[in-house]
Every structure is written in C-alpha cells, then in structure tokens.
Short mmCIF file of C-alpha atoms in Angstrom, two decimals:
data_model
loop_
_atom_site.label_atom_id
_atom_site.label_comp_id
_atom_site.label_asym_id
_atom_site.label_seq_id
_atom_site.Cartn_x
_atom_site.Cartn_y
_atom_site.Cartn_z
CA MET A 9 11.86 -47.51 -17.31
CA ILE A 10 15.10 -45.95 -16.01
CA LYS A 11 14.74 -42.50 -18.03
CA ARG A 12 10.92 -42.45 -16.59
CA GLY A 13 11.66 -42.96 -13.05
CA PHE A 14 14.47 -40.04 -13.47
CA ILE A 15 11.81 -37.67 -14.68
CA ALA A 16 9.55 -38.64 -12.05
CA ALA A 17 12.24 -37.89 -9.27
CA LEU A 18 13.02 -34.42 -11.08
CA ALA A 19 9.18 -33.81 -10.95
CA PHE A 20 8.97 -34.63 -7.35
CA CYS A 21 11.97 -32.64 -6.33
CA ILE A 22 11.37 -29.12 -8.30
CA PRO A 23 8.12 -27.98 -6.39
CA GLY A 24 9.58 -27.60 -3.20
CA SER A 25 12.71 -25.80 -4.79
CA ALA A 26 10.30 -23.48 -6.67
CA ALA A 27 8.23 -22.75 -3.19
CA ALA A 28 11.19 -21.65 -1.57
CA GLN A 29 12.35 -19.35 -4.23
CA ASN A 30 8.87 -17.60 -4.36
CA VAL A 31 8.77 -16.80 -0.41
CA ALA A 32 8.75 -13.15 -0.28
CA GLU A 33 8.01 -12.96 3.40
CA VAL A 34 8.23 -15.13 6.72
CA GLN A 35 6.37 -14.05 9.89
CA VAL A 36 6.72 -15.78 13.38
CA ALA A 37 3.69 -15.75 15.69
CA PRO A 38 3.32 -14.93 18.24
CA PRO A 39 6.08 -11.89 17.60
CA SER A 40 6.87 -12.03 21.42
CA VAL A 41 6.52 -14.37 24.11
CA THR A 42 7.41 -14.67 28.08
CA ILE A 43 8.36 -18.01 29.45
CA ARG A 44 10.15 -19.30 32.71
CA VAL A 45 13.53 -21.38 32.83
CA GLY A 46 12.37 -24.99 31.99
CA GLU A 47 9.25 -24.02 30.32
CA ARG A 48 8.45 -24.71 26.78
CA SER A 49 6.24 -22.67 24.36
CA GLY A 50 5.60 -23.33 20.42
CA LEU A 51 6.10 -20.52 17.92
CA LEU A 52 4.54 -20.93 14.49
CA ALA A 53 6.15 -19.75 11.05
CA THR A 54 4.21 -18.90 8.06
CA ALA A 55 5.77 -18.21 4.71
CA PHE A 56 3.93 -15.98 2.40
CA ASP A 57 4.29 -15.09 -1.56
CA ARG A 58 4.51 -11.49 -2.77
CA ILE A 59 0.91 -10.93 -2.70
CA GLY A 60 0.03 -12.45 0.67
CA ASN A 61 -0.87 -16.04 -0.12
CA VAL A 62 0.31 -18.84 2.37
CA ILE A 63 2.88 -21.24 0.82
CA PRO A 64 2.37 -24.54 2.98
CA THR A 65 5.13 -26.56 1.61
CA VAL A 66 8.19 -25.12 2.65
CA ARG A 67 11.18 -26.31 5.06
CA ILE A 68 11.74 -24.05 7.88
CA ILE A 69 15.22 -23.80 9.73
CA TRP A 70 14.92 -22.62 13.26
CA SER A 71 17.62 -20.83 15.38
CA SER A 72 18.29 -18.71 18.45
CA ASN A 73 20.96 -16.01 18.86
CA ASN A 74 21.52 -16.93 22.43
CA ILE A 75 21.01 -20.64 23.44
CA ASN A 76 21.98 -19.84 26.87
CA VAL A 77 18.87 -17.73 27.36
CA ALA A 78 16.38 -19.80 25.03
CA LYS A 79 16.94 -23.02 22.69
CA VAL A 80 14.60 -24.05 19.70
CA ASP A 81 14.24 -27.40 18.04
CA ASN A 82 13.06 -27.76 14.45
CA THR A 83 9.49 -27.78 15.05
CA GLY A 84 9.35 -24.33 16.47
CA THR A 85 9.47 -25.40 20.03
CA VAL A 86 11.28 -23.00 22.43
CA THR A 87 12.66 -24.07 25.91
CA GLY A 88 13.64 -21.34 28.46
CA VAL A 89 17.27 -21.82 29.72
CA GLY A 90 18.34 -18.76 31.47
CA ASN A 91 17.23 -15.34 32.44
CA GLY A 92 17.33 -12.44 29.49
CA VAL A 93 16.15 -12.24 26.07
CA ALA A 94 16.78 -14.34 22.75
CA ILE A 95 15.52 -13.73 19.44
CA ILE A 96 14.45 -16.85 17.68
CA GLU A 97 14.61 -16.93 13.95
CA ALA A 98 12.74 -19.09 11.15
CA ARG A 99 14.60 -19.01 7.80
CA VAL A 100 13.08 -19.92 4.56
CA GLY A 101 15.99 -19.45 1.98
CA ALA A 102 17.01 -15.77 2.25
CA ARG A 103 13.90 -14.87 3.88
CA ARG A 104 13.55 -14.65 7.80
CA GLY A 105 11.02 -13.90 10.49
CA GLN A 106 11.62 -13.47 14.12
CA ALA A 107 10.31 -13.51 17.47
CA ALA A 108 11.40 -12.18 20.80
CA VAL A 109 11.46 -14.49 23.98
CA GLN A 110 11.98 -13.13 27.41
CA VAL A 111 12.96 -15.81 29.87
CA THR A 112 12.44 -15.49 33.67
CA GLY A 113 12.50 -17.28 36.98
CA GLY A 114 16.20 -18.21 36.61
CA SER A 115 18.88 -18.30 39.52
CA GLY A 116 21.02 -15.84 37.84
CA GLY A 117 21.72 -14.08 34.46
CA ALA A 118 22.41 -15.95 31.44
CA ALA A 119 25.83 -15.66 29.96
CA PRO A 120 25.82 -13.03 26.85
CA PRO A 121 26.02 -14.15 23.51
CA ALA A 122 29.29 -15.03 21.77
CA ALA A 123 30.89 -12.42 20.38
CA PRO A 124 30.40 -12.28 16.54
CA PRO A 125 33.29 -13.38 14.01
CA PRO A 126 35.54 -10.93 12.26
CA GLY A 127 34.63 -12.07 8.91
CA PRO A 128 31.23 -12.25 7.29
CA PRO A 129 29.11 -14.52 8.97
CA PRO A 130 27.30 -17.67 7.45
CA PRO A 131 23.86 -17.10 5.97
CA ALA A 132 21.89 -18.77 8.52
CA GLY A 133 23.78 -16.85 11.40
CA PRO A 134 23.41 -13.25 12.73
CA ASP A 135 24.83 -10.34 10.57
CA PRO A 136 27.70 -8.71 12.69
CA PHE A 137 27.47 -5.78 10.50
CA GLY A 138 23.96 -4.88 11.26
CA GLY A 139 22.76 -4.65 7.88
CA GLN A 140 25.22 -1.41 7.22
CA PRO A 141 25.51 -0.28 3.44
CA PRO A 142 28.83 -1.14 1.92
CA GLY A 143 31.32 1.71 1.64
CA SER A 144 35.09 2.39 2.00
CA GLY A 145 37.82 3.94 4.35
CA PRO A 146 38.10 4.40 7.99
CA ALA A 147 35.00 5.20 10.03
CA ALA A 148 34.94 8.70 11.80
CA ALA A 149 31.29 8.43 13.57
CA LEU A 150 28.76 5.97 14.21
CA ARG A 151 24.98 6.70 13.85
CA LEU A 152 22.04 4.89 14.80
CA GLU A 153 18.70 4.45 12.62
CA PRO A 154 16.25 5.22 13.50
CA GLY A 155 17.62 8.14 15.90
CA VAL A 156 14.93 7.72 18.10
CA VAL A 157 12.85 4.08 19.02
CA TYR A 158 9.21 4.44 19.82
CA LEU A 159 7.68 1.16 21.08
CA LEU A 160 4.49 -0.09 22.69
CA PRO A 161 4.94 -2.36 25.38
CA SER A 162 6.15 -5.93 24.33
CA GLU A 163 6.68 -4.60 20.77
CA ASN A 164 10.13 -4.95 19.05
CA SER A 165 12.22 -3.15 16.53
CA ARG A 166 15.38 -3.55 14.71
CA VAL A 167 17.87 -0.56 15.06
CA SER A 168 20.93 -0.43 12.43
CA PRO A 169 24.25 1.18 12.85
CA ARG A 170 25.77 3.37 9.84
CA ALA A 171 29.67 3.77 10.00
CA LEU A 172 30.45 7.05 8.51
CA ARG A 173 33.51 8.82 7.00
CA GLU A 174 34.15 12.51 7.86
CA ASP A 175 32.27 13.82 4.85
CA GLY A 176 29.23 11.64 5.78
CA SER A 177 29.69 9.16 3.21
CA PRO A 178 29.41 5.46 4.23
CA ALA A 179 32.53 3.94 5.49
CA THR A 180 33.91 0.39 5.88
CA PRO A 181 31.48 -1.27 7.81
CA VAL A 182 32.26 -1.87 11.46
CA ILE A 183 31.02 -4.67 14.06
CA VAL A 184 29.46 -3.32 16.85
CA THR A 185 28.67 -4.37 20.41
CA TRP A 186 25.23 -3.54 21.74
CA THR A 187 23.96 -2.42 25.13
CA SER A 188 20.92 -1.25 26.92
CA LEU A 189 21.52 1.51 29.66
CA ARG A 190 17.99 0.78 31.01
CA PRO A 191 17.65 -3.20 30.72
CA ASP A 192 14.42 -2.74 32.97
CA VAL A 193 12.72 -0.45 30.21
CA ALA A 194 14.20 -2.10 26.77
CA SER A 195 16.49 -5.21 26.03
CA VAL A 196 18.69 -5.27 22.83
CA ASP A 197 20.66 -8.39 21.54
CA GLN A 198 23.90 -8.37 19.40
CA SER A 199 21.85 -7.87 16.16
CA GLY A 200 20.23 -4.79 17.12
CA ASN A 201 16.79 -6.22 17.92
CA VAL A 202 15.35 -4.13 20.82
CA VAL A 203 12.22 -5.36 22.95
CA ALA A 204 10.19 -3.07 24.99
CA LEU A 205 9.92 -4.48 28.40
CA SER A 206 7.92 -1.94 30.47
CA PRO A 207 7.06 1.74 30.02
CA GLY A 208 9.53 4.44 30.42
CA GLN A 209 12.51 5.83 28.64
CA GLY A 210 15.91 4.18 28.33
CA THR A 211 18.79 4.13 26.01
CA ILE A 212 20.72 1.28 23.76
CA GLN A 213 24.27 1.90 22.77
CA ALA A 214 26.29 0.58 20.08
CA THR A 215 30.20 0.40 20.27
CA ALA A 216 32.50 -0.13 17.49
CA SER A 217 34.87 -3.10 18.04
CA GLY A 218 38.53 -2.80 17.59
CA GLY A 219 39.21 0.51 19.37
CA GLY A 220 38.73 3.81 18.11
CA GLY A 221 36.19 4.82 20.71
CA LEU A 222 33.26 5.00 18.41
CA THR A 223 29.93 5.19 20.04
CA ALA A 224 26.23 5.87 19.16
CA THR A 225 23.35 6.03 21.36
CA ALA A 226 19.59 6.06 20.35
CA PRO A 227 16.57 6.67 23.13
CA VAL A 228 14.21 4.15 23.39
CA VAL A 229 10.54 5.41 24.35
CA VAL A 230 8.18 2.66 25.69
CA GLN A 231 4.61 3.97 26.24
CA GLN A 232 1.16 2.63 26.21
CA ALA A 233 -0.89 4.50 23.20
CA GLU A 234 -3.74 3.41 20.83
CA PHE A 235 -2.94 2.36 17.62
CA THR A 236 -5.15 3.17 14.46
CA VAL A 237 -5.41 1.96 10.73
CA ARG A 238 -3.96 4.57 8.36
CA GLU A 239 -6.13 3.84 5.51
CA GLY A 240 -9.50 4.46 7.38
CA SER A 241 -12.68 3.13 7.34
CA PRO A 242 -14.55 2.11 4.95
CA LEU A 243 -12.07 0.58 2.54
CA MET A 244 -13.55 0.70 -1.08
CA LEU A 245 -12.06 -2.21 -3.38
CA SER A 246 -12.39 -3.98 -6.70
CA PRO A 247 -12.79 -7.45 -7.12
CA GLY A 248 -9.33 -8.81 -7.48
CA GLU A 249 -7.61 -5.55 -6.16
CA LEU A 250 -4.85 -5.68 -3.55
CA ASP A 251 -4.10 -3.27 -0.86
CA THR A 252 -1.79 -3.01 2.03
CA LEU A 253 -3.13 -1.82 5.48
CA HIS A 254 -0.56 0.03 7.87
CA VAL A 255 -1.18 0.19 11.41
CA ILE A 256 0.17 3.55 13.04
CA VAL A 257 0.45 5.35 16.46
CA ALA A 258 -0.65 8.99 15.89
CA THR A 259 0.96 10.17 19.25
CA GLN A 260 4.26 8.50 18.45
CA ASN A 261 4.96 10.89 15.22
CA ASN A 262 2.51 8.57 13.34
CA ARG A 263 5.10 5.82 13.05
CA THR A 264 4.34 2.34 11.62
CA VAL A 265 3.31 -0.54 14.30
CA ASN A 266 5.72 -3.65 13.63
CA PRO A 267 3.62 -5.68 11.69
CA LEU A 268 4.99 -8.97 13.30
CA VAL A 269 3.30 -8.19 16.49
CA LEU A 270 -0.15 -7.78 14.91
CA GLN A 271 -2.51 -10.49 13.93
CA TRP A 272 -5.15 -9.79 11.33
CA ALA A 273 -8.67 -11.49 10.85
CA SER A 274 -11.71 -11.16 8.35
CA SER A 275 -15.28 -11.75 9.07
CA ASP A 276 -16.05 -12.82 5.63
CA GLN A 277 -13.21 -14.68 3.47
CA SER A 278 -15.59 -14.54 0.61
CA VAL A 279 -15.33 -10.80 0.38
CA ALA A 280 -11.99 -10.03 1.74
CA ARG A 281 -8.89 -12.04 2.64
CA VAL A 282 -6.05 -10.52 4.78
CA SER A 283 -2.68 -11.91 5.33
CA LEU A 284 -0.74 -11.58 8.65
CA ALA A 285 1.19 -8.88 6.93
CA GLY A 286 -2.06 -6.79 6.48
CA VAL A 287 -2.23 -7.53 2.81
CA VAL A 288 -6.05 -7.34 1.77
CA THR A 289 -7.28 -9.35 -1.35
CA ALA A 290 -10.88 -8.22 -2.52
CA ALA A 291 -12.15 -11.78 -3.08
CA GLY A 292 -15.95 -11.10 -4.37
CA PRO A 293 -18.68 -8.37 -3.89
CA GLY A 294 -20.07 -7.71 -0.50
CA LYS A 295 -18.89 -6.24 2.82
CA ALA A 296 -16.66 -7.48 5.40
CA ILE A 297 -14.88 -6.39 8.70
CA LEU A 298 -11.18 -6.85 8.92
CA THR A 299 -9.85 -6.68 12.64
CA VAL A 300 -6.21 -6.35 13.62
CA SER A 301 -5.33 -7.38 17.24
CA GLY A 302 -2.20 -7.26 19.10
CA LEU A 303 -0.30 -5.28 22.10
CA LEU A 304 -3.51 -5.82 24.05
CA GLN A 305 -5.74 -3.94 21.85
CA SER A 306 -7.77 -4.20 18.64
CA LYS A 307 -9.30 -2.16 16.01
CA SER A 308 -11.59 -2.77 13.01
CA ILE A 309 -12.20 -1.39 9.76
CA ASN A 310 -15.19 -2.05 7.06
CA VAL A 311 -14.32 -3.24 3.63
CA SER A 312 -16.55 -3.03 0.69
CA VAL A 313 -15.86 -4.82 -2.45
CA HIS A 314 -18.31 -3.57 -5.49
CA PRO A 315 -19.69 -6.01 -8.18
CA VAL A 316 -17.59 -6.88 -11.00
CA VAL A 317 -17.52 -3.99 -13.68
CA THR A 318 -17.73 -5.51 -17.62
CA LYS A 319 -18.28 -2.14 -19.42
CA LEU A 320 -18.78 1.42 -19.49
CA SER A 321 -21.42 3.82 -20.41
CA VAL A 322 -20.02 7.23 -21.86
CA ARG A 323 -21.43 10.49 -23.10
CA PRO A 324 -20.96 11.98 -25.41
CA LYS A 325 -20.73 8.81 -27.59
CA ILE A 326 -17.19 8.16 -29.26
CA SER A 327 -16.74 9.91 -32.64
CA ASP A 328 -14.14 10.92 -34.54
CA GLU A 329 -13.14 14.18 -32.75
CA VAL A 330 -14.83 16.27 -30.13
CA GLN A 331 -14.25 19.90 -30.70
CA VAL A 332 -13.88 22.50 -27.88
CA PRO A 333 -13.53 26.13 -27.96
CA LEU A 334 -10.42 27.99 -26.41
CA THR A 335 -11.29 28.70 -23.09
CA GLY A 336 -14.79 26.98 -23.61
CA THR A 337 -15.90 23.75 -22.00
CA ALA A 338 -17.52 20.36 -22.62
CA LYS A 339 -19.19 18.02 -20.45
CA PHE A 340 -18.41 14.26 -20.35
CA GLU A 341 -20.09 11.63 -18.32
CA ALA A 342 -19.16 7.79 -17.48
CA GLN A 343 -20.94 5.08 -15.71
CA ALA A 344 -19.63 1.69 -14.56
CA LEU A 345 -22.06 -1.15 -15.54
CA THR A 346 -22.29 -4.86 -14.76
CA SER A 347 -22.70 -7.44 -17.40
CA GLU A 348 -26.54 -7.09 -16.68
CA ASN A 349 -26.26 -3.41 -17.19
CA ALA A 350 -26.79 -2.57 -13.52
CA PRO A 351 -24.68 0.65 -12.37
CA VAL A 352 -21.96 0.44 -9.91
CA PRO A 353 -21.64 3.78 -8.90
CA GLU A 354 -19.20 2.87 -6.15
CA ALA A 355 -16.65 1.81 -8.76
CA PRO A 356 -13.57 4.08 -9.11
CA LEU A 357 -13.14 5.82 -12.50
CA ARG A 358 -9.74 7.32 -13.43
CA TRP A 359 -9.61 10.09 -15.91
CA THR A 360 -6.64 11.57 -17.81
CA VAL A 361 -5.71 14.05 -20.27
CA THR A 362 -2.77 13.32 -22.44
CA ASP A 363 -1.71 16.73 -22.89
CA PRO A 364 -2.86 19.05 -19.74
CA GLY A 365 -1.59 21.99 -21.42
CA ILE A 366 -4.01 21.75 -24.16
CA ALA A 367 -7.11 20.91 -22.11
CA SER A 368 -7.90 20.22 -18.42
CA PHE A 369 -10.55 18.14 -16.82
CA ASP A 370 -12.41 18.13 -13.63
CA PRO A 371 -13.52 14.87 -12.20
CA GLN A 372 -16.25 16.02 -9.99
CA THR A 373 -18.08 17.95 -12.48
CA GLY A 374 -17.18 16.41 -15.70
CA THR A 375 -15.91 19.37 -17.27
CA LEU A 376 -13.16 19.62 -19.89
CA THR A 377 -11.87 23.15 -20.40
CA GLY A 378 -9.81 24.19 -23.51
CA ARG A 379 -6.49 25.70 -22.51
CA ALA A 380 -4.66 26.07 -25.40
CA VAL A 381 -5.17 25.51 -29.51
CA GLY A 382 -4.14 21.93 -30.18
CA LYS A 383 -5.00 18.21 -30.17
CA THR A 384 -5.19 15.98 -27.02
CA GLN A 385 -6.85 12.86 -25.74
CA LEU A 386 -9.39 12.34 -22.87
CA THR A 387 -9.45 8.94 -21.39
CA VAL A 388 -11.57 7.33 -18.53
CA ARG A 389 -10.62 3.91 -17.00
CA GLY A 390 -12.51 1.49 -15.02
CA PRO A 391 -11.50 -1.11 -12.56
CA GLY A 392 -10.67 -3.84 -14.94
CA VAL A 393 -8.30 -4.77 -17.85
CA GLY A 394 -9.30 -3.23 -21.02
CA LEU A 395 -11.90 -1.17 -19.35
CA ALA A 396 -11.12 2.15 -21.05
CA VAL A 397 -12.75 4.81 -23.49
CA ALA A 398 -10.96 7.69 -25.02
CA TRP A 399 -12.11 10.76 -26.88
CA ASN A 400 -10.07 12.66 -29.38
CA ILE A 401 -10.04 16.16 -28.45
CA SER A 402 -9.43 19.48 -30.53
CA VAL A 403 -9.05 22.64 -28.95
CA ILE A 404 -10.09 25.52 -31.49
CA ALA A 405 -9.73 29.05 -31.57
CA GLY A 406 -13.60 29.50 -32.04
CA PHE A 407 -16.86 30.17 -30.37
CA PRO A 408 -20.30 28.68 -30.90
CA ARG A 409 -22.75 30.72 -33.20
CA PHE A 410 -26.16 29.79 -34.27
CA ALA A 411 -26.82 29.05 -37.83
CA GLN A 412 -30.06 30.56 -37.79
CA PRO A 413 -30.23 33.16 -35.13
CA ARG A 414 -34.23 33.54 -35.20
CA VAL A 415 -36.55 30.37 -35.59
CA GLY A 416 -40.34 30.36 -35.34
CA ILE A 417 -42.49 27.46 -34.49
CA GLY A 418 -45.87 26.64 -33.66
CA ILE A 419 -47.15 25.03 -30.32
CA ASN A 420 -46.44 21.41 -30.35
CA GLN A 421 -44.19 21.82 -33.27
CA ARG A 422 -40.35 21.04 -33.08
CA ARG A 423 -37.34 21.84 -34.91
CA THR A 424 -33.50 21.03 -34.20
CA LEU A 425 -31.33 23.89 -33.91
CA ARG A 426 -27.94 23.97 -35.28
CA ALA A 427 -24.40 25.90 -34.20
CA ASN A 428 -21.29 26.15 -35.72
CA TYR A 429 -17.77 27.07 -34.34
CA ALA A 430 -16.71 30.73 -35.70
CA ASP A 431 -13.86 33.24 -35.00
CA GLU A 432 -13.90 36.58 -33.80
CA GLN A 433 -14.64 37.89 -37.34
CA GLY A 434 -17.85 35.78 -37.71
CA ASN A 435 -15.88 33.02 -40.22
CA VAL A 436 -17.38 29.51 -39.73
CA LEU A 437 -14.63 26.97 -38.68
CA GLY A 438 -16.79 23.99 -38.47
CA PRO A 439 -20.00 22.48 -37.02
CA ALA A 440 -20.17 22.75 -33.15
CA SER A 441 -20.39 19.44 -31.14
CA ASN A 442 -20.87 18.43 -27.52
CA LEU A 443 -22.99 21.62 -26.75
CA THR A 444 -25.18 22.08 -23.62
CA TRP A 445 -28.45 23.56 -24.36
CA SER A 446 -30.88 25.47 -22.34
CA SER A 447 -34.01 27.66 -22.36
CA ASP A 448 -34.73 30.74 -20.33
CA ASN A 449 -38.30 29.98 -20.36
CA PRO A 450 -39.50 26.29 -20.81
CA GLN A 451 -43.13 27.20 -20.52
CA ILE A 452 -42.95 29.06 -23.83
CA ALA A 453 -40.37 26.58 -25.73
CA SER A 454 -38.03 23.85 -24.14
CA VAL A 455 -35.07 22.52 -25.61
CA GLY A 456 -33.38 19.07 -25.43
CA GLU A 457 -29.93 17.76 -25.18
CA ASP A 458 -29.52 17.57 -29.06
CA GLY A 459 -30.78 21.15 -29.66
CA THR A 460 -34.26 20.12 -30.68
CA VAL A 461 -36.87 22.91 -29.64
CA ALA A 462 -40.47 22.08 -28.76
CA GLY A 463 -42.99 24.88 -28.89
CA ALA A 464 -45.09 24.87 -25.46
CA GLY A 465 -46.73 28.24 -25.42
CA TYR A 466 -47.07 31.68 -27.37
CA GLY A 467 -44.34 34.19 -26.63
CA ARG A 468 -40.45 34.62 -27.48
CA ARG A 469 -37.84 33.11 -25.60
CA ARG A 470 -34.07 32.64 -26.09
CA ALA A 471 -32.52 29.24 -26.28
CA VAL A 472 -28.62 29.16 -25.42
#
C-alpha cells in the first residue's frame, strides 16, 4: 500500500513539471492598458508550446517592475498606484510575457523604480544588464539596438544596450539607467521597455552606471500607419502544415509589429487554427478567414487547405533508367491524388535534381535538360510523409535516330516506330526512351505518345 501511494503521488506531480518544461512562449493580453489611480484591470496570461498549442495547466507568477505605479496580484489583477508606466510580467519557468500599464489621474508622479543591484538578479527579477551578450574588458562605447525605434501608438518594444571595447568586440556588460527625453511621446522603464504614448518623435537614453560618461541614445518615432500581413492572401496550406504569419508596417522599413499587441482569430477552427503569436495550423480541408486586430486596426487574409494527398501519379512511369541526350530534353509530369484518385491541383510539388551539373529541371514546363554526360536522379515530393517518386537519369552523348527512316502504311493501319540514341558518327548507343512524338500533318498520318503511327489519308508526311 505504501509503494502504491508513493507511485500515485509521483504520477500526480510529474505532469505539472513537464508542462512547465514544454512552455515555449508566454503571452499577456491585452499587451497594453491605461487605468487611473485606484482603478483595477485584469490581465490574461497564456502559455503555448513550440507549435502554438495552448498549455492550460501551468502555474503563472505575476510581478510588477514598479509597484509605486502599479501592483499585480497572483490572479493577474492590476491596481493603479501612481502616475507613470509599469511593466507587468507573467512568468512560467524561464519563459516570460509582458504588458505595459500606464496609470494616470494621480496627484503627482510616482517614485522611480529602485536601482538594480550590482550583481546578477534573481531569475524572477529584471535583468540589470538588459540582455547584453557576454564579453570581457572595459567598455569604451555604448550602443543601443535597434538604433531607431519605430512604433505605432500604444505599441511597446524593448531596446537592448551593448557595451563595446575599442575594437568593437563585446565588453564586460554594464548596468545602465534609462531615461526618456520626450516622456510625452514615449516612456521607458529600467529594463529598456519602450511604450509609445502619442504620435511624435522622441529619444531614449541609456547611461552606464559607475562613471565613465558612457551614454547612448536612440530616436523613437511614433506614428499612426497601417499594418499588413507579410505572407499575403490567399495562404495555401497542406493538412497538418504549420506556418507563422508576420504583421509588418510597410512605411516603417517593413518592420515587424510586436506580436504581443495583436490578437488573431479564425473564422473556421476546423480548417485553420491560429495562436496569439500568429502560428497557423492547417486542421482540415476547406477555406477560412484569419483576422488580426490590434492598435485600432484590423486585417484579414484567406486561407485554403487542400484535401489530403495520399499518392502521386507520374509520367513517364518509373523504370530502371531514363536516358536523355546531351543538350537534349525530356518531359516529366506528376499529379497529386486523393485516396479516391481525385486530383488535387493546388497541392504543392517540389522537384529536385541530385546533381544540377548533370541535368537541370524546370518545374514550370516539366522539362529536364541534359547538361553533362553522367548519371543523376530527379525526385518529386508531395505534401506528405513518404510521398516521393524518383527517376534515375542518364545523360548520354547521343541523339535520337529512327531505327527505320522510312515506313509505309495503309489507311487505318497502325505501326509503332522505334528510335535509338546514336553518337555523331551514327553508332547506336542504345534504345531511345521518353521521347516526344509529333506529326507535321495529322490528316495524313497521326502519331501517338508511344510512337504508334496511324494512317489517316493518302500522302507522305514526316513524324518527328
């Protein structure tokens, strides 16, 4: 009985720990909020795995970087304390999500956040080094990344300092103090989180602690502009496929909008699901509309998920080897099919040649061209595990030549023509395969894809 109870206790405890280890991202919604002193507002934190699925059973730890501005309880409820901006953080293990809270309506400004400690902070606290890469030696200069911050009104972003040596290599990280030179345009906290407050152009400044006079500044441009989805519409997906959508601002150097300020929705979850980070999962065949909203605007894109492809139909049929003359061409075709043999023309097919120096392939025309004498392989892959067909290709130094240059047939009679590959001296190298046949006058004689000639009328015609 004791062993059984001990095992049950372990089985109960392990899932929560495993869930925390599988968290790839934490998002807080809404990403920014404005409240008055004494007012309360709720924040929602959501944990996601690496493919965008929600993990419901995780323990979230809430914290505020400035409790003199806003405090938060263990349910995510924020209370305004004093004028200013605070960053509320939700943490699950090593993963964190943030929201900016602006508090107004107080009698005066709130006290600034406490100075960070000189040593490395505990895991739950702010990073006084702002994510600086490890380095060595004294710092000769300070740089901010990005060098220019573009934001839409109410959007937030993080700026990171970089301590550099005289040769430009990373120096020993330094603690910096952040200041906004235009607090009416943008605010910045002591972790480098910038919040756009109103349209205009401002500047944030980082000053290294401990003397030395090292400072760095970065312009902050806040302007209203339309965002768009970079991937465009419509988006074509295969069942089970994942894709990440990116929202950009074209007028701001095509920069990506902070995904934490956006919300995604799908018109049909059975066709396509989308996470708060914009990760789309194709759930089943059909069409859906994905909508992204935030920052007082909204955009939509169409998503199409094609039926499940179970096999490929190809021409020519798979044989031991397909011979192609040097500088000559051969045609290849492939079609995606369902289990009921219904064609799926929208399914993506990927063509590759093992050695492009031997032969090249044009997917638009289905034409393979011999480039050099040798052997290679042409492969077509469909949207599914194991959906692949490969042809062995041999490029030879020869040209097709009829086995019989002249053939006589009667009306309604049929005869199959044969051809060989021959070198420049006329020496036969082997039977020709995968040829394309045509007649210059089908009213007298037509020719099929396999080289079979049918007499249709009296006269003399040429088959090539």
